[in-house]
Structures are given as structure tokens and as C-alpha cells.
mmCIF file of C-alpha atoms in Angstrom:
data_model
loop_
_atom_site.group_PDB
_atom_site.id
_atom_site.type_symbol
_atom_site.label_atom_id
_atom_site.label_comp_id
_atom_site.label_asym_id
_atom_site.label_seq_id
_atom_site.Cartn_x
_atom_site.Cartn_y
_atom_site.Cartn_z
ATOM 1 C CA MET A 1 12.391 40.606 -55.304
ATOM 2 C CA GLU A 2 9.483 41.879 -57.408
ATOM 3 C CA LYS A 3 10.684 45.467 -57.144
ATOM 4 C CA ILE A 4 14.181 44.374 -58.176
ATOM 5 C CA ARG A 5 12.800 42.679 -61.278
ATOM 6 C CA GLU A 6 10.810 45.815 -62.214
ATOM 7 C CA LEU A 7 13.935 47.924 -61.868
ATOM 8 C CA ALA A 8 15.852 45.482 -64.065
ATOM 9 C CA VAL A 9 13.184 45.719 -66.790
ATOM 10 C CA LYS A 10 13.325 49.521 -66.797
ATOM 11 C CA LEU A 11 17.088 49.488 -67.007
ATOM 12 C CA LYS A 12 16.906 47.046 -69.909
ATOM 13 C CA GLU A 13 14.688 49.419 -71.848
ATOM 14 C CA ASN A 14 17.105 52.324 -71.398
ATOM 15 C CA ASN A 15 20.474 50.992 -72.504
ATOM 16 C CA LYS A 16 22.798 48.043 -72.477
ATOM 17 C CA PRO A 17 25.118 49.172 -69.629
ATOM 18 C CA LEU A 18 22.149 49.574 -67.428
ATOM 19 C CA LYS A 19 20.941 46.138 -68.504
ATOM 20 C CA ILE A 20 24.198 44.609 -67.359
ATOM 21 C CA ALA A 21 23.994 46.454 -64.067
ATOM 22 C CA ALA A 22 20.471 45.146 -63.537
ATOM 23 C CA VAL A 23 21.575 41.589 -64.106
ATOM 24 C CA ILE A 24 24.365 42.023 -61.563
ATOM 25 C CA ILE A 25 21.925 43.450 -59.028
ATOM 26 C CA VAL A 26 19.543 40.498 -59.499
ATOM 27 C CA VAL A 27 22.376 37.998 -59.054
ATOM 28 C CA ILE A 28 23.648 39.703 -55.907
ATOM 29 C CA ALA A 29 20.139 39.851 -54.443
ATOM 30 C CA ALA A 30 19.574 36.156 -55.159
ATOM 31 C CA VAL A 31 22.879 35.213 -53.523
ATOM 32 C CA LEU A 32 22.016 37.211 -50.409
ATOM 33 C CA VAL A 33 18.556 35.631 -50.135
ATOM 34 C CA PHE A 34 19.888 32.094 -50.393
ATOM 35 C CA ALA A 35 22.746 32.831 -47.976
ATOM 36 C CA VAL A 36 20.343 34.130 -45.320
ATOM 37 C CA LYS A 37 18.021 31.158 -45.821
ATOM 38 C CA GLY A 38 20.888 28.699 -45.578
ATOM 39 C CA ASN A 39 22.145 30.200 -42.286
ATOM 40 C CA SER A 40 18.632 30.114 -40.885
ATOM 41 C CA ASP A 41 18.241 26.434 -41.742
ATOM 42 C CA THR A 42 21.604 25.598 -40.163
ATOM 43 C CA ILE A 43 20.700 27.334 -36.932
ATOM 44 C CA SER A 44 17.336 25.577 -36.845
ATOM 45 C CA ILE A 45 18.926 22.153 -37.274
ATOM 46 C CA GLU A 46 21.499 22.814 -34.543
ATOM 47 C CA ASP A 47 18.799 24.064 -32.181
ATOM 48 C CA ALA A 48 16.695 20.973 -32.880
ATOM 49 C CA HIS A 49 19.605 18.644 -32.060
ATOM 50 C CA ALA A 50 20.325 20.506 -28.833
ATOM 51 C CA ALA A 51 16.679 20.318 -27.761
ATOM 52 C CA LYS A 52 16.571 16.609 -28.570
ATOM 53 C CA ASP A 53 19.691 15.875 -26.489
ATOM 54 C CA THR A 54 18.312 17.833 -23.524
ATOM 55 C CA ALA A 55 14.992 15.971 -23.691
ATOM 56 C CA ALA A 56 16.819 12.615 -23.826
ATOM 57 C CA GLU A 57 18.860 13.458 -20.719
ATOM 58 C CA GLU A 58 15.761 14.534 -18.780
ATOM 59 C CA SER A 59 13.904 11.403 -19.867
ATOM 60 C CA SER A 60 16.789 9.183 -18.732
ATOM 61 C CA GLU A 61 16.794 10.785 -15.291
ATOM 62 C CA THR A 62 13.048 10.430 -14.791
ATOM 63 C CA LYS A 63 12.977 6.804 -15.924
ATOM 64 C CA ALA A 64 15.515 5.478 -13.370
ATOM 65 C CA LYS A 65 13.644 2.653 -11.634
ATOM 66 C CA VAL A 66 14.318 -0.134 -9.126
ATOM 67 C CA TYR A 67 12.431 -3.324 -8.306
ATOM 68 C CA VAL A 68 11.401 -4.177 -4.751
ATOM 69 C CA ASP A 69 9.763 -7.336 -3.395
ATOM 70 C CA VAL A 70 7.253 -6.569 -0.643
ATOM 71 C CA GLY A 71 5.418 -9.230 1.353
ATOM 72 C CA GLY A 72 3.949 -10.045 4.726
ATOM 73 C CA GLU A 73 1.026 -8.009 5.976
ATOM 74 C CA VAL A 74 0.240 -5.980 2.840
ATOM 75 C CA GLU A 75 -2.880 -6.274 0.737
ATOM 76 C CA SER A 76 -1.138 -7.283 -2.516
ATOM 77 C CA PRO A 77 2.325 -8.802 -1.956
ATOM 78 C CA GLY A 78 4.615 -8.902 -4.978
ATOM 79 C CA VAL A 79 7.424 -7.247 -6.907
ATOM 80 C CA TYR A 80 6.900 -3.565 -7.680
ATOM 81 C CA GLU A 81 8.702 -1.052 -9.888
ATOM 82 C CA VAL A 82 9.331 2.265 -8.158
ATOM 83 C CA ASP A 83 11.554 5.330 -8.543
ATOM 84 C CA LYS A 84 15.140 4.781 -7.404
ATOM 85 C CA ASP A 85 14.684 7.253 -4.520
ATOM 86 C CA ALA A 86 11.299 5.899 -3.362
ATOM 87 C CA ARG A 87 10.634 5.231 0.330
ATOM 88 C CA ILE A 88 9.393 2.001 1.878
ATOM 89 C CA TYR A 89 5.993 3.527 2.670
ATOM 90 C CA GLU A 90 5.536 4.296 -1.030
ATOM 91 C CA VAL A 91 6.184 0.670 -1.944
ATOM 92 C CA ILE A 92 3.669 -0.410 0.694
ATOM 93 C CA ASP A 93 1.128 1.955 -0.863
ATOM 94 C CA LYS A 94 1.739 0.343 -4.269
ATOM 95 C CA ALA A 95 1.088 -3.029 -2.630
ATOM 96 C CA GLY A 96 -2.366 -1.876 -1.551
ATOM 97 C CA GLY A 97 -1.370 -0.664 1.902
ATOM 98 C CA LEU A 98 -1.075 -2.458 5.218
ATOM 99 C CA THR A 99 -3.507 -5.089 6.460
ATOM 100 C CA GLY A 100 -5.178 -4.834 9.829
ATOM 101 C CA LYS A 101 -2.670 -7.342 11.239
ATOM 102 C CA ALA A 102 0.423 -5.359 10.257
ATOM 103 C CA ASP A 103 3.020 -4.543 12.895
ATOM 104 C CA THR A 104 5.361 -1.750 11.763
ATOM 105 C CA THR A 105 7.129 -1.293 15.097
ATOM 106 C CA ASP A 106 10.495 -2.389 13.732
ATOM 107 C CA LEU A 107 9.930 -1.174 10.179
ATOM 108 C CA ASN A 108 11.461 2.134 9.097
ATOM 109 C CA GLN A 109 8.939 3.251 6.487
ATOM 110 C CA ALA A 110 10.961 6.382 5.701
ATOM 111 C CA GLU A 111 13.959 4.332 4.503
ATOM 112 C CA VAL A 112 14.997 4.706 0.843
ATOM 113 C CA VAL A 113 14.564 1.408 -1.008
ATOM 114 C CA LYS A 114 17.332 -0.472 -2.834
ATOM 115 C CA ASP A 115 17.104 -2.413 -6.069
ATOM 116 C CA GLY A 116 16.289 -6.045 -5.347
ATOM 117 C CA GLN A 117 15.338 -5.350 -1.724
ATOM 118 C CA LYS A 118 12.987 -7.714 0.129
ATOM 119 C CA ILE A 119 10.550 -5.996 2.498
ATOM 120 C CA VAL A 120 8.482 -8.149 4.847
ATOM 121 C CA VAL A 121 5.838 -6.440 6.979
ATOM 122 C CA ALA A 122 5.478 -8.372 10.227
ATOM 123 C CA SER A 123 2.210 -9.547 11.738
ATOM 124 C CA LYS A 124 0.974 -8.497 15.181
ATOM 125 C CA VAL A 125 0.181 -12.152 15.845
ATOM 126 C CA GLU A 126 3.806 -13.169 15.202
ATOM 127 C CA SER A 127 5.195 -10.325 17.281
ATOM 128 C CA SER A 128 2.989 -10.855 20.336
ATOM 129 C CA GLY A 129 2.601 -14.615 20.236
ATOM 130 C CA SER A 130 6.310 -15.331 20.539
ATOM 131 C CA GLY A 131 7.112 -13.405 23.702
ATOM 132 C CA SER A 132 4.291 -13.874 26.227
ATOM 133 C CA GLY A 133 5.329 -16.307 28.918
ATOM 134 C CA SER A 134 4.209 -16.966 32.489
ATOM 135 C CA GLN A 135 6.552 -14.199 33.694
ATOM 136 C CA GLY A 136 5.269 -11.653 31.170
ATOM 137 C CA THR A 137 8.421 -11.604 29.037
ATOM 138 C CA PRO A 138 8.426 -8.565 26.657
ATOM 139 C CA SER A 139 7.814 -9.431 23.016
ATOM 140 C CA GLY A 140 11.048 -7.678 21.954
ATOM 141 C CA ALA A 141 13.101 -10.223 23.935
ATOM 142 C CA SER A 142 11.235 -13.373 23.044
ATOM 143 C CA THR A 143 12.876 -16.687 23.873
ATOM 144 C CA SER A 144 10.363 -19.074 22.356
ATOM 145 C CA ALA A 145 7.384 -19.568 20.076
ATOM 146 C CA ALA A 146 4.310 -21.335 21.455
ATOM 147 C CA GLY A 147 6.363 -22.599 24.405
ATOM 148 C CA ASN A 148 8.455 -24.976 22.280
ATOM 149 C CA GLY A 149 11.831 -23.495 23.229
ATOM 150 C CA LEU A 150 12.625 -22.172 19.752
ATOM 151 C CA ILE A 151 14.318 -18.788 19.338
ATOM 152 C CA ASN A 152 12.380 -16.292 17.225
ATOM 153 C CA ILE A 153 14.993 -14.804 14.903
ATOM 154 C CA ASN A 154 12.704 -11.864 14.118
ATOM 155 C CA THR A 155 12.335 -10.617 17.705
ATOM 156 C CA ALA A 156 15.224 -12.045 19.735
ATOM 157 C CA ASP A 157 17.891 -9.650 20.986
ATOM 158 C CA SER A 158 21.633 -10.359 20.943
ATOM 159 C CA THR A 159 21.548 -12.295 24.208
ATOM 160 C CA GLU A 160 18.743 -14.562 23.055
ATOM 161 C CA LEU A 161 20.302 -15.125 19.624
ATOM 162 C CA GLN A 162 23.503 -16.348 21.263
ATOM 163 C CA LYS A 163 21.526 -19.241 22.735
ATOM 164 C CA ILE A 164 21.269 -20.634 19.193
ATOM 165 C CA THR A 165 23.865 -23.281 18.360
ATOM 166 C CA GLY A 166 26.793 -21.718 16.498
ATOM 167 C CA ILE A 167 25.827 -18.099 17.201
ATOM 168 C CA GLY A 168 28.211 -15.847 19.125
ATOM 169 C CA PRO A 169 28.147 -12.088 19.827
ATOM 170 C CA VAL A 170 29.509 -11.155 16.390
ATOM 171 C CA MET A 171 27.076 -13.351 14.453
ATOM 172 C CA ALA A 172 24.185 -12.214 16.643
ATOM 173 C CA GLY A 173 25.058 -8.632 15.710
ATOM 174 C CA LYS A 174 25.092 -9.544 12.010
ATOM 175 C CA ILE A 175 21.629 -11.098 12.281
ATOM 176 C CA ILE A 176 20.253 -7.988 13.961
ATOM 177 C CA THR A 177 21.904 -5.729 11.360
ATOM 178 C CA TYR A 178 20.462 -7.829 8.519
ATOM 179 C CA ARG A 179 17.029 -7.562 10.137
ATOM 180 C CA GLU A 180 17.292 -3.779 10.397
ATOM 181 C CA GLU A 181 18.413 -3.341 6.779
ATOM 182 C CA ASN A 182 16.175 -5.912 5.066
ATOM 183 C CA GLY A 183 13.176 -6.322 7.325
ATOM 184 C CA ARG A 184 12.078 -9.436 9.138
ATOM 185 C CA PHE A 185 12.938 -12.929 7.988
ATOM 186 C CA SER A 186 10.117 -14.494 5.992
ATOM 187 C CA LYS A 187 11.475 -18.028 6.528
ATOM 188 C CA ILE A 188 14.247 -19.492 8.651
ATOM 189 C CA GLU A 189 16.239 -20.378 5.522
ATOM 190 C CA ASP A 190 16.764 -16.637 5.028
ATOM 191 C CA LEU A 191 19.383 -16.868 7.778
ATOM 192 C CA LYS A 192 21.736 -18.115 5.063
ATOM 193 C CA ASN A 193 21.556 -14.622 3.556
ATOM 194 C CA VAL A 194 23.443 -13.346 6.610
ATOM 195 C CA SER A 195 27.179 -13.114 6.008
ATOM 196 C CA GLY A 196 28.953 -15.996 7.730
ATOM 197 C CA ILE A 197 26.018 -18.406 7.886
ATOM 198 C CA GLY A 198 26.464 -21.161 5.335
ATOM 199 C CA ASP A 199 24.714 -24.478 4.825
ATOM 200 C CA LYS A 200 26.702 -26.271 7.557
ATOM 201 C CA THR A 201 26.088 -23.579 10.168
ATOM 202 C CA PHE A 202 22.419 -23.370 9.256
ATOM 203 C CA ALA A 203 22.045 -27.153 9.545
ATOM 204 C CA LYS A 204 23.177 -26.932 13.192
ATOM 205 C CA MET A 205 20.675 -24.221 14.109
ATOM 206 C CA LYS A 206 17.620 -24.865 11.933
ATOM 207 C CA ASN A 207 15.898 -26.977 14.602
ATOM 208 C CA LYS A 208 16.453 -24.274 17.208
ATOM 209 C CA VAL A 209 14.902 -21.295 15.478
ATOM 210 C CA THR A 210 11.544 -20.039 14.282
ATOM 211 C CA ILE A 211 9.950 -16.857 12.869
#
């Protein structure tokens, strides 16, 4: 721009036609400068918006969380926020890890958690104490707890579950499926979470079951 101005001054000193030409040159140069600057600003603004949208999408993906309730034999039971694709073992780690009494025999720690899921880590005392009888009954097929004739809904197989009032083969299968998907029952009232077991059905069996 400085060189253009110097040229314009020289032309002005020579004659009027040249003066007019100089003015035209200055105007054209100014228009070109502003046009280039304007295009540059437009591109910068568009690029900034694109970068912002990309960052927002990435942030949304990384912030997807679920809430899981973990209890039983963990150091710090409670509700924890984890990534939507987290595994059960990761939730257990957040809860301080397993206690020395934990029994993970029936717990699939590699399972992907679900929002609102309840995870109960069983105790070795519960697992072993419910199935040892005078005949050495295996703990996985327990028929009673402390010899009182109650069915342990956390360890009983289909045959044992059908000994509970109101439970047939289909309902026994539903109880086992619920146990596999949600972990062990933390209280007998949790039976009402099984599809098909309402208040009336539970009332008939509540004195026949234990955990």
C-alpha cells in the first residue's frame, strides 16, 4: 500500500490524467484488500463453527453415563456412575473392591452393566451355610437354611424352587433367569420383581423362602 501511495504522489506531480489514474489504482487496490480480508474472515468463522460442532459431538459421546447400585460383599456399597459400556468388575472396583467374604461363583463380572441395575455380591457364608446337610448336599442345590426347611432362592435349582408354594417349572425358570441377569436377591421381597409374582403370590410363599 505504501508503494502505491508513492506512485500516486508522483503521478499527481506530473499531470492531471495521471492523477486520475492514480486515484483509480488506489481505489482498486483498497477494494481488493478488503475483499481478501472479508473472505478470510468468513472462512475462519465457518471453520470455527465446524470445529465447535465436532467437539460437541465428541463430548456427548464421552459423557454417556449410567447409574448402577452395587451391594453385598463390596467394601463401599452404593450407587455409582459409570460409562454406559462399563463391566460389572469395573463397578465393583469403584465400590472399593470385593471383601474377603465375597463369593463370585455365580457372578459374571465381564457382563456389561445396564442403567438402574442392582448388583449384589454374595457372601461365602450364605452360599455354604444353606446347603450343607447330613448327606453332604451340594451348596448349588440347597433345600434349606439352618435346617429350618426354607428354600434359598439364591442357590436353589429349578427342582428345589418348585417346592415353593405357587411355583411351577415356568416360574422357577423365571426366577433363575432373573438371578442370572440381576445377581442374587438381597431380600425375599425382591421376588416380586420377577415377572408373574405379585403381592398375592408372594404372600403364599414368603414363609417358605430365605436368602
